[in-house]
JSON list of C-alpha atoms in Angstrom, two decimals:
[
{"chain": "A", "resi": 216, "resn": "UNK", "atom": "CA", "xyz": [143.04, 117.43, 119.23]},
{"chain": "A", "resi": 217, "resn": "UNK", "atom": "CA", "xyz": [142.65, 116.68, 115.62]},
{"chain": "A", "resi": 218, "resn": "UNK", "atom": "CA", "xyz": [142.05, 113.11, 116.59]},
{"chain": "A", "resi": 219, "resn": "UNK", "atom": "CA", "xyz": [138.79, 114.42, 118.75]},
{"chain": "A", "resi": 220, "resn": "UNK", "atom": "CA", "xyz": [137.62, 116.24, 115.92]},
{"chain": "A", "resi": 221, "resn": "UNK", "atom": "CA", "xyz": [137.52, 113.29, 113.95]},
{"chain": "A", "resi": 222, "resn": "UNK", "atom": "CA", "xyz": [136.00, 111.02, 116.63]},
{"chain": "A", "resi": 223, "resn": "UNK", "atom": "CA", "xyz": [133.61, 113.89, 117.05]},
{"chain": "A", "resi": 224, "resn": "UNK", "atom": "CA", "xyz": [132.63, 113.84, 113.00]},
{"chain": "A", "resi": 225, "resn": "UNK", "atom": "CA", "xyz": [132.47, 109.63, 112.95]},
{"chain": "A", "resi": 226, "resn": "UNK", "atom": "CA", "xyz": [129.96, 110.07, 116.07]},
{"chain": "A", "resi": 227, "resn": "UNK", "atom": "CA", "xyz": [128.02, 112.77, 114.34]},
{"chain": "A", "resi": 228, "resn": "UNK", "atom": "CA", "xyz": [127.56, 110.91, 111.24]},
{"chain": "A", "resi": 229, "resn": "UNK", "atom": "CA", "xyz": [126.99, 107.61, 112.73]},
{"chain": "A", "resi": 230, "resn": "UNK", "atom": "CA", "xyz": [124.21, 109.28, 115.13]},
{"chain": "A", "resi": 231, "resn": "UNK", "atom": "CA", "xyz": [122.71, 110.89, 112.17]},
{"chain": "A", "resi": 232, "resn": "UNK", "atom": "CA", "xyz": [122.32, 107.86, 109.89]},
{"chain": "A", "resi": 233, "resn": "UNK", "atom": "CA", "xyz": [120.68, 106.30, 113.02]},
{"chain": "A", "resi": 234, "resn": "UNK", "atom": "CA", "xyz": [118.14, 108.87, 113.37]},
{"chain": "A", "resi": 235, "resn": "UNK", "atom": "CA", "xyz": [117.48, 108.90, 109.29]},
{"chain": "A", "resi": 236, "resn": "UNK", "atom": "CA", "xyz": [116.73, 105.09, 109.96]},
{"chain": "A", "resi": 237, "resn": "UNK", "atom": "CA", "xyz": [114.17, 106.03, 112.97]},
{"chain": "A", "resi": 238, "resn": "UNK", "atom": "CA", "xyz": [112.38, 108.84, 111.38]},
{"chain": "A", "resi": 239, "resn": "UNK", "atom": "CA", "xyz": [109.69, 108.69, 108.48]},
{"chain": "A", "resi": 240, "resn": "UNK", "atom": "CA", "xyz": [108.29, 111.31, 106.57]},
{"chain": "A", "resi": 241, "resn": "UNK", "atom": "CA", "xyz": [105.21, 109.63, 105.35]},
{"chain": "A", "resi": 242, "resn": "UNK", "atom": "CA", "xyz": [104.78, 105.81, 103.45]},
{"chain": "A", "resi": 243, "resn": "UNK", "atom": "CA", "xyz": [106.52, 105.08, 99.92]},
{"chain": "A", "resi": 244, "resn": "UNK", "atom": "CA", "xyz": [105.22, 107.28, 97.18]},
{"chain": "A", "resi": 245, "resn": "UNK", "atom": "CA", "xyz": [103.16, 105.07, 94.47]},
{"chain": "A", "resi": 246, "resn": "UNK", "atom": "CA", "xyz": [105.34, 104.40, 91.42]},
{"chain": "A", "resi": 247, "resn": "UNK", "atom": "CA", "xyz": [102.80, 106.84, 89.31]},
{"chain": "A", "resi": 248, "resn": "UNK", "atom": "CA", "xyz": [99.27, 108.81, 89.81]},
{"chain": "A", "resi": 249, "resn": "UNK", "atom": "CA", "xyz": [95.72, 107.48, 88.24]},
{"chain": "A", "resi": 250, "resn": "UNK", "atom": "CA", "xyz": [94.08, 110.41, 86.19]},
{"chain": "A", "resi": 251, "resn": "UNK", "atom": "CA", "xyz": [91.39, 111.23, 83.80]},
{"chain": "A", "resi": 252, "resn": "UNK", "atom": "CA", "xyz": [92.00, 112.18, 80.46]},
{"chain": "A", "resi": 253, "resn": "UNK", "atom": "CA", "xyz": [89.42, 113.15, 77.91]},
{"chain": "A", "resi": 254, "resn": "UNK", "atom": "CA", "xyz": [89.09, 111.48, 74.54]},
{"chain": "A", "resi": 255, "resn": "UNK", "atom": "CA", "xyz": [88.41, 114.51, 72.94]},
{"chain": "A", "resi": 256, "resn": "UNK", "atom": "CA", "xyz": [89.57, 118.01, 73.47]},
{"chain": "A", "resi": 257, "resn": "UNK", "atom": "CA", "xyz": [88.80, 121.46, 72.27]},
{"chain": "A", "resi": 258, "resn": "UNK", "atom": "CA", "xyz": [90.82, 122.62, 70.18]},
{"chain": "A", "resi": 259, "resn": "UNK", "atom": "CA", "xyz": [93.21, 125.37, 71.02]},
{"chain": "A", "resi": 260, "resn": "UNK", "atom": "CA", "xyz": [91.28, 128.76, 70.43]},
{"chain": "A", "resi": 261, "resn": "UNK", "atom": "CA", "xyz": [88.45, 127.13, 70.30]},
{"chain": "A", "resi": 262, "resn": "UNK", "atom": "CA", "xyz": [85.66, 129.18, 72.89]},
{"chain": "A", "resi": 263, "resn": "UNK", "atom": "CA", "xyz": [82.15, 130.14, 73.20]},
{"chain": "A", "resi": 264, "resn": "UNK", "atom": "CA", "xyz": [80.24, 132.92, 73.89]},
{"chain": "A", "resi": 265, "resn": "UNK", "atom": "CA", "xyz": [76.19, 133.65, 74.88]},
{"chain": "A", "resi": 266, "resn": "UNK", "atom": "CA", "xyz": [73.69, 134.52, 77.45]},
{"chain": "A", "resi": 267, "resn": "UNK", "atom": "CA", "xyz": [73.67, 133.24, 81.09]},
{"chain": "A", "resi": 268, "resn": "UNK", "atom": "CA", "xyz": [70.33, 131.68, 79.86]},
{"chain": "A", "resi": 269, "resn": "UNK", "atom": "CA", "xyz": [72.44, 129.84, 77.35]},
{"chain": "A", "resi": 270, "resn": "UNK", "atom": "CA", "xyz": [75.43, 127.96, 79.42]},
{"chain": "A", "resi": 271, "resn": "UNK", "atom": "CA", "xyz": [75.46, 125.36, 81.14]},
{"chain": "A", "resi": 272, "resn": "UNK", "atom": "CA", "xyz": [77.12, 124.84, 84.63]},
{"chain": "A", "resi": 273, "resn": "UNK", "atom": "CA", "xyz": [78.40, 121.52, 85.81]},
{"chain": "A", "resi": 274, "resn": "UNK", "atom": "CA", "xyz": [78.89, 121.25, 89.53]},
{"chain": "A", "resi": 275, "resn": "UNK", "atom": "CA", "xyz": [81.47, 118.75, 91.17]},
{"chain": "A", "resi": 276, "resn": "UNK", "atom": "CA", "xyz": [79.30, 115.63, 91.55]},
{"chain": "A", "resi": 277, "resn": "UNK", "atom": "CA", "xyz": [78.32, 114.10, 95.46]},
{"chain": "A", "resi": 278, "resn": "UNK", "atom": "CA", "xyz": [79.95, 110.44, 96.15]},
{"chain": "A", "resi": 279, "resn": "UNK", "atom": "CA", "xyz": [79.73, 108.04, 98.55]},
{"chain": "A", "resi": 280, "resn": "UNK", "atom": "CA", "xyz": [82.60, 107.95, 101.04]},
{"chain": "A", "resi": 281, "resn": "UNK", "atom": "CA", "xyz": [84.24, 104.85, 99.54]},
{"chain": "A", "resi": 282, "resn": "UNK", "atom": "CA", "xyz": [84.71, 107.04, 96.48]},
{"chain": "A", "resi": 283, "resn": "UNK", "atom": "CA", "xyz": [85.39, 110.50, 98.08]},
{"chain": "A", "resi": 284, "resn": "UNK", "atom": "CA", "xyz": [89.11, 109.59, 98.54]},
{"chain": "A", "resi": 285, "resn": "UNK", "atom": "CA", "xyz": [91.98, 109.27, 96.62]},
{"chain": "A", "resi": 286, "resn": "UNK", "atom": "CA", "xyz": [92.09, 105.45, 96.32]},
{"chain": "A", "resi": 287, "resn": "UNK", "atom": "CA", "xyz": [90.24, 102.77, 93.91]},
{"chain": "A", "resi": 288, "resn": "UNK", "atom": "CA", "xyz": [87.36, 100.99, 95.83]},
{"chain": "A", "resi": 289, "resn": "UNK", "atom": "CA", "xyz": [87.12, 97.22, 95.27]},
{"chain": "A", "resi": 290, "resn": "UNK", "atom": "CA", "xyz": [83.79, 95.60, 95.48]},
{"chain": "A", "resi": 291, "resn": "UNK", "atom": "CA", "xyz": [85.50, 92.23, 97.10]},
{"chain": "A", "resi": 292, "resn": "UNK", "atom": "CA", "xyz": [81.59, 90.75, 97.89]},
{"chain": "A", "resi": 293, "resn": "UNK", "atom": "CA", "xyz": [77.97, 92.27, 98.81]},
{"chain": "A", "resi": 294, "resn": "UNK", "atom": "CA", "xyz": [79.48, 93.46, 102.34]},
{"chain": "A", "resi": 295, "resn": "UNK", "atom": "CA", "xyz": [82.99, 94.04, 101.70]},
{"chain": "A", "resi": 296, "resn": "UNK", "atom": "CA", "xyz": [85.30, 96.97, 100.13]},
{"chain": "A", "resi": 297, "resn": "UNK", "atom": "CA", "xyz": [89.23, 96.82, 99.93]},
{"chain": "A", "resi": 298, "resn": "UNK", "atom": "CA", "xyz": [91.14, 99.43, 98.13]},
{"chain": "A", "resi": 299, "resn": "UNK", "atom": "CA", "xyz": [93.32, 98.48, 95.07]},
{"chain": "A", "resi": 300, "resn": "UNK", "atom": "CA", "xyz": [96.89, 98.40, 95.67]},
{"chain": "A", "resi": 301, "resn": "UNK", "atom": "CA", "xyz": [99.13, 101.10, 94.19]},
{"chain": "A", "resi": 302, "resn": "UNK", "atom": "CA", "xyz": [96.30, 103.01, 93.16]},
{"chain": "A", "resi": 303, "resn": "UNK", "atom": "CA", "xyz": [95.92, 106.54, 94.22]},
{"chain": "A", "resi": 304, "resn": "UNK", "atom": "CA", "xyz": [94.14, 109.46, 92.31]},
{"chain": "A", "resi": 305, "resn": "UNK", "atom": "CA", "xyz": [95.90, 112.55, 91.23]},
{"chain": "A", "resi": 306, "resn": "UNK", "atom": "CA", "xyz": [93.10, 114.10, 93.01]},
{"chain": "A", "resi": 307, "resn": "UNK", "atom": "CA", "xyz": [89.58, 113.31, 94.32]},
{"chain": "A", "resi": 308, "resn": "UNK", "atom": "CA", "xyz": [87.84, 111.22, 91.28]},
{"chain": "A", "resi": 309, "resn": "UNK", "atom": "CA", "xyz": [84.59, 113.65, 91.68]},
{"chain": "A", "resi": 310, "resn": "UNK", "atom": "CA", "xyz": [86.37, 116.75, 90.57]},
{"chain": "A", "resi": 311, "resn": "UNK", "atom": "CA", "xyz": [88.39, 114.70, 87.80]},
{"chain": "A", "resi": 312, "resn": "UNK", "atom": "CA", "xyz": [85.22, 113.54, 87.04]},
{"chain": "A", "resi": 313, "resn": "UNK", "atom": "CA", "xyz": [83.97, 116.82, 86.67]},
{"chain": "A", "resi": 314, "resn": "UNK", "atom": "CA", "xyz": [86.22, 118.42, 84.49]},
{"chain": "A", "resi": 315, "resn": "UNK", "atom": "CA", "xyz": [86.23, 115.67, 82.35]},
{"chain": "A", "resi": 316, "resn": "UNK", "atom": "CA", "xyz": [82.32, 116.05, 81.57]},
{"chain": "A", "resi": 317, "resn": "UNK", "atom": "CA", "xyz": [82.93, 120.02, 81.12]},
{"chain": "A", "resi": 318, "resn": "UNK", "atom": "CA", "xyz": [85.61, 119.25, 78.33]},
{"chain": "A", "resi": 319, "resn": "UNK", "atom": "CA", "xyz": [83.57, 116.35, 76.65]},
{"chain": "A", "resi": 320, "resn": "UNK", "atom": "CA", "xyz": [80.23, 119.08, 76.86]},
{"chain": "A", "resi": 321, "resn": "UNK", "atom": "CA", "xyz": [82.56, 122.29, 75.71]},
{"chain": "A", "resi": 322, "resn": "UNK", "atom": "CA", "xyz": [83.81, 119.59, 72.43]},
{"chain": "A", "resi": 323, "resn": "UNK", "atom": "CA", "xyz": [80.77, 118.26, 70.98]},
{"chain": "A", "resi": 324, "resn": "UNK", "atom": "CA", "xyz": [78.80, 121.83, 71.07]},
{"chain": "A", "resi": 325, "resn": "UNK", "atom": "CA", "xyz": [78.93, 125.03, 71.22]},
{"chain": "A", "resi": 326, "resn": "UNK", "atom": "CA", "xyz": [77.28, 126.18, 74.50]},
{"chain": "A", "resi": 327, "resn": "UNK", "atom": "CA", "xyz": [78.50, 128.09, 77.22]},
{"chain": "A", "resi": 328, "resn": "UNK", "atom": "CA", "xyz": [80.04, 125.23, 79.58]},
{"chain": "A", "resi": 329, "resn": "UNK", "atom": "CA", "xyz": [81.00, 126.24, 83.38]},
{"chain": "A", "resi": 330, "resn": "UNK", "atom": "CA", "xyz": [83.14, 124.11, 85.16]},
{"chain": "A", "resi": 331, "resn": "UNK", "atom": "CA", "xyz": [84.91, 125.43, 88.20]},
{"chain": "A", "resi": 332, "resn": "UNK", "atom": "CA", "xyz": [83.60, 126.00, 91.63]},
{"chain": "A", "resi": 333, "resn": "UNK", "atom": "CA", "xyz": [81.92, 128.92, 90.52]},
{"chain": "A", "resi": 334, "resn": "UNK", "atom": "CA", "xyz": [79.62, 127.42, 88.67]},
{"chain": "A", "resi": 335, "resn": "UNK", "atom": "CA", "xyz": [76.81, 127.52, 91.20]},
{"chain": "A", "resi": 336, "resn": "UNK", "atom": "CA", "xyz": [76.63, 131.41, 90.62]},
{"chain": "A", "resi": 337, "resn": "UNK", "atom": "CA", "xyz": [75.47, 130.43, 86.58]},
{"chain": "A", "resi": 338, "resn": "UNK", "atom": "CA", "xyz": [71.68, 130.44, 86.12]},
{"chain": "A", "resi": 339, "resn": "UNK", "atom": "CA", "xyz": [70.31, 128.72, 83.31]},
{"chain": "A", "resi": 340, "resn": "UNK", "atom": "CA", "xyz": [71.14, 124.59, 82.70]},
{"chain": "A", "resi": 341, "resn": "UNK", "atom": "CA", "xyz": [72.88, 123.22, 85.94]},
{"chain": "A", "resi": 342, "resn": "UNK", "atom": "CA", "xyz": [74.19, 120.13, 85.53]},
{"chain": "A", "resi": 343, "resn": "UNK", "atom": "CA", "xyz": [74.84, 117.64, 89.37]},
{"chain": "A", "resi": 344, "resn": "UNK", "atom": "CA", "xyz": [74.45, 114.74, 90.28]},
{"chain": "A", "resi": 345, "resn": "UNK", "atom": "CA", "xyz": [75.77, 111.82, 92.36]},
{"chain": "A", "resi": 346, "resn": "UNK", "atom": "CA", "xyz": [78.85, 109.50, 91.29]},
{"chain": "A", "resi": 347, "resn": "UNK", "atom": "CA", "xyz": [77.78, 106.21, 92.54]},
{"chain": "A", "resi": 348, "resn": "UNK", "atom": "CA", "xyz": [80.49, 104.05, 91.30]},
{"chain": "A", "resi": 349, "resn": "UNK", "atom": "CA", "xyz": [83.79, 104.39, 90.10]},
{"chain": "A", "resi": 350, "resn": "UNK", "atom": "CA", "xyz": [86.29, 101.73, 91.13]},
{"chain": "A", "resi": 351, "resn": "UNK", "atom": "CA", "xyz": [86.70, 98.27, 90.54]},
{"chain": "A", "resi": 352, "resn": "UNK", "atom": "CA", "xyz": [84.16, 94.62, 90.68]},
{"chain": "A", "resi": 353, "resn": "UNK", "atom": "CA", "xyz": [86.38, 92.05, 92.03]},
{"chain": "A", "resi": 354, "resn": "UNK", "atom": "CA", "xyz": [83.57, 89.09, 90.95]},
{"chain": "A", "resi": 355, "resn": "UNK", "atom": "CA", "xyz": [83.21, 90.48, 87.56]},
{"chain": "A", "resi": 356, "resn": "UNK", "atom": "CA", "xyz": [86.56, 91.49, 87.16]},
{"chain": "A", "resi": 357, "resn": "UNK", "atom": "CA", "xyz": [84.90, 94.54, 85.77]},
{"chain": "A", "resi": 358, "resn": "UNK", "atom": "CA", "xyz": [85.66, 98.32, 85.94]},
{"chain": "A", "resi": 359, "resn": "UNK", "atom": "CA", "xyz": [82.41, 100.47, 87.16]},
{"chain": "A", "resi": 360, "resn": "UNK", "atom": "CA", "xyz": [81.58, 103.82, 86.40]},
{"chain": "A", "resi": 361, "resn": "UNK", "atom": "CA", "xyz": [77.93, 105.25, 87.13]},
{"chain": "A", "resi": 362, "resn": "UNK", "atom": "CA", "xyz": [76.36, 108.11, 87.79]},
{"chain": "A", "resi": 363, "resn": "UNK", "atom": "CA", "xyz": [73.22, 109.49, 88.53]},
{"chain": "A", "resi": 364, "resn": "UNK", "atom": "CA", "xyz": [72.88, 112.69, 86.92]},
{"chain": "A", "resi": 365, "resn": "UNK", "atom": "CA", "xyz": [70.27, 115.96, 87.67]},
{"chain": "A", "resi": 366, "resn": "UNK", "atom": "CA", "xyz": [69.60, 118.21, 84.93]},
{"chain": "A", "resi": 367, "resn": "UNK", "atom": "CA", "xyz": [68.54, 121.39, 86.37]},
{"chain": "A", "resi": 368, "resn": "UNK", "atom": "CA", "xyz": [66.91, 124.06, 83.16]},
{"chain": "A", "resi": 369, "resn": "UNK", "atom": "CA", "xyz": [66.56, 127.97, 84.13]},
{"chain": "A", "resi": 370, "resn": "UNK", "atom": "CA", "xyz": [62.50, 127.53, 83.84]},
{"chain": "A", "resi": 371, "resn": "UNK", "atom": "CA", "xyz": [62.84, 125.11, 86.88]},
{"chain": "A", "resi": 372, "resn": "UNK", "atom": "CA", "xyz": [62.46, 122.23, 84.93]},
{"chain": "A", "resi": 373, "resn": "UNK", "atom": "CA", "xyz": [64.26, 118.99, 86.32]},
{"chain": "A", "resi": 374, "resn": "UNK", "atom": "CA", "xyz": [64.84, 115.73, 84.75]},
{"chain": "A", "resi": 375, "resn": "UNK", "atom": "CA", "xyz": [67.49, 112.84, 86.10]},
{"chain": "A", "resi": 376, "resn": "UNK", "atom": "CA", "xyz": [68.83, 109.62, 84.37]},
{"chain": "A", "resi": 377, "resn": "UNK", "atom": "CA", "xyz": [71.32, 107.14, 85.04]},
{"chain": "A", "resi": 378, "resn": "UNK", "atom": "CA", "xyz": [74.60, 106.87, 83.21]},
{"chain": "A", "resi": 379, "resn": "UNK", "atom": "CA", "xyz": [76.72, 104.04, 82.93]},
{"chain": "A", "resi": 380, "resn": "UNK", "atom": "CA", "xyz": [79.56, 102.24, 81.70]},
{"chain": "A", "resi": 381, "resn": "UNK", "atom": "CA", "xyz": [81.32, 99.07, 82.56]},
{"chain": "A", "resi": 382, "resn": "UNK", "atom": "CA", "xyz": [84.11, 97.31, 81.13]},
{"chain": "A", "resi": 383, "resn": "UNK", "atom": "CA", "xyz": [85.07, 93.94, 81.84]},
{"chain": "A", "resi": 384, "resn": "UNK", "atom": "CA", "xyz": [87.81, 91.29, 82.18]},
{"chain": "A", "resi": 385, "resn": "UNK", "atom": "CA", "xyz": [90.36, 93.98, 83.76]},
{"chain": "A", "resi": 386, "resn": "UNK", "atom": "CA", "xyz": [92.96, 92.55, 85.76]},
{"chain": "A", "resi": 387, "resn": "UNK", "atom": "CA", "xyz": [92.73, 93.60, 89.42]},
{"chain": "A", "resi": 388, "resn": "UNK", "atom": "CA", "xyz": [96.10, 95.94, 88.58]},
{"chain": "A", "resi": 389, "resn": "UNK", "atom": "CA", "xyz": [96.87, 99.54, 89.24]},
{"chain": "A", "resi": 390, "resn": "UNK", "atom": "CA", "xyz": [97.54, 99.94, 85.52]},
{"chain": "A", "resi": 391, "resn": "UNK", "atom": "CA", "xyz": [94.89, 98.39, 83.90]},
{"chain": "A", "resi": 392, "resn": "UNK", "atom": "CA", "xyz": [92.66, 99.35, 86.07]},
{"chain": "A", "resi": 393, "resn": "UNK", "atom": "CA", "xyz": [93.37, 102.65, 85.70]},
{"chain": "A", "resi": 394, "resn": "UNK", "atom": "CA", "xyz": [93.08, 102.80, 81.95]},
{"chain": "A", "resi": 395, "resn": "UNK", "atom": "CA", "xyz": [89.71, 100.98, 82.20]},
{"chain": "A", "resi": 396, "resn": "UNK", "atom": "CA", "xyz": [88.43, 104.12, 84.48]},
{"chain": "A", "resi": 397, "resn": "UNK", "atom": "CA", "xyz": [89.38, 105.82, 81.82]},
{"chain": "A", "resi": 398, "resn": "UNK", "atom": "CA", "xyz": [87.62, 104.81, 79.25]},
{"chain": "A", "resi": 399, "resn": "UNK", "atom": "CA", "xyz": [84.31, 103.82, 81.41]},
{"chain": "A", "resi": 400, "resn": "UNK", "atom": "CA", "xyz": [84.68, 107.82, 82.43]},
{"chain": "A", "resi": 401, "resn": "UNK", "atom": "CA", "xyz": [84.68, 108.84, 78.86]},
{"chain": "A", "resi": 402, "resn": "UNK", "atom": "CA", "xyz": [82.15, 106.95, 77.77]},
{"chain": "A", "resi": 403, "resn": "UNK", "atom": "CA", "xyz": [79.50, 107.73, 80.38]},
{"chain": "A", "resi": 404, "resn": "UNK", "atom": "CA", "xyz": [80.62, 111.77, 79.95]},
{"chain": "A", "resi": 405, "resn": "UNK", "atom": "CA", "xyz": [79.73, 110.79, 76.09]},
{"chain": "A", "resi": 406, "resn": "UNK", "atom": "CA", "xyz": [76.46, 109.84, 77.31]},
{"chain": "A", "resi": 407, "resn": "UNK", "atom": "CA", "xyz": [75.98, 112.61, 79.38]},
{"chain": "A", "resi": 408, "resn": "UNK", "atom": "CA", "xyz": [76.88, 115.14, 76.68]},
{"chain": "A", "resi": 409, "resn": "UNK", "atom": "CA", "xyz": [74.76, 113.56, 74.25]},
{"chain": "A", "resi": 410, "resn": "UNK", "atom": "CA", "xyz": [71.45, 114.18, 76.93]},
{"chain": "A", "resi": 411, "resn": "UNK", "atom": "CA", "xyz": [72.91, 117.63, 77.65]},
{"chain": "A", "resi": 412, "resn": "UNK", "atom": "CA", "xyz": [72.41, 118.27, 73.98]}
]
């Protein structure tokens, strides 16, 4: 009887291992998650106050679809896009994108900044736009960031200009690449704040 009960076990095990070996639960994680991370950050405490008429709200930039996922485009020639290997966004790039030009526009002044997806209900300055590249040039070997920004004020005023920021010689890497983003994204928010004023 005991010896069943063991045969039993061995069999139960052995058909379990099989099945672990049959099922999947999704691909191999990547070894670590691309961000953004601003350059400069408001201090703690730091806040602002003023009139709806005053702030400034900053809604979560349109991209193409090559961009609205969470992988890095590669420009490979005129007609062809791969994705870079191992590199996968913490979360969509438009809404990192997006937070990233609230904190650089909430450091360098003082205004009223809006950043969430409530920011549609703020009159006065609205601040959209499109993100038309942000991933990598594989003939340049370059790292791409540009966007075309709308500038909406609360007299109905609207103005656009083009932001952009590449940096070159990047190794076609998840790391590297990743840190370039970075620093393309900061610069062109530092552009962006600097028109926002």
């Amino acid at each position: 009887m005991r010896q069943m009960k063991h045969m039993g076990a061995v069999a139960a095990l052995a058909f379990s291992a099989v099945l672990a070996g049959c099922v999947s639960f999704g691909a191999e994680p990547p070894p670590s998650l691309l961000t953004l991370t601003p350059t400069a950050i408001a201090p703690a405490g730091a806040g602002a106050s003023g009139t709806l008429a005053g702030a400034i709200s900053i809604a979560e930039p349109d991209a193409p679809a090559k961009i609205a996922v969470a992988r890095v485009p590669v420009q490979v020639d005129d007609a062809n896009i791969a994705y870079l290997k191992e590199a996968v966004w913490v979360e969509k790039p438009s809404r990192l994108f997006r937070r990233l030009l609230g904190e650089t526009i909430r450091q360098r002044s003082t205004r009223l900044v809006v950043d969430d997806d409530e920011a549609a209900v703020v009159s006065g300055d609205m601040l959209r736009g499109t993100l038309r590249e942000f991933g990598y040039d594989a003939r340049s070997q370059s790292v791409i960031v540009r966007f075309d920004a709308i500038r909406t004020s609360g007299d109905g005023q609207v103005r656009t200009r083009r932001f952009e920021s590449i940096v070159p010689g990047i190794v076609a890497e998840a790391g590297p690449v990743g840190f370039a983003l970075n620093q393309a994204a900061n610069d062109v928010a530092g552009q962006v704040a600097d028109w926002v004023g």
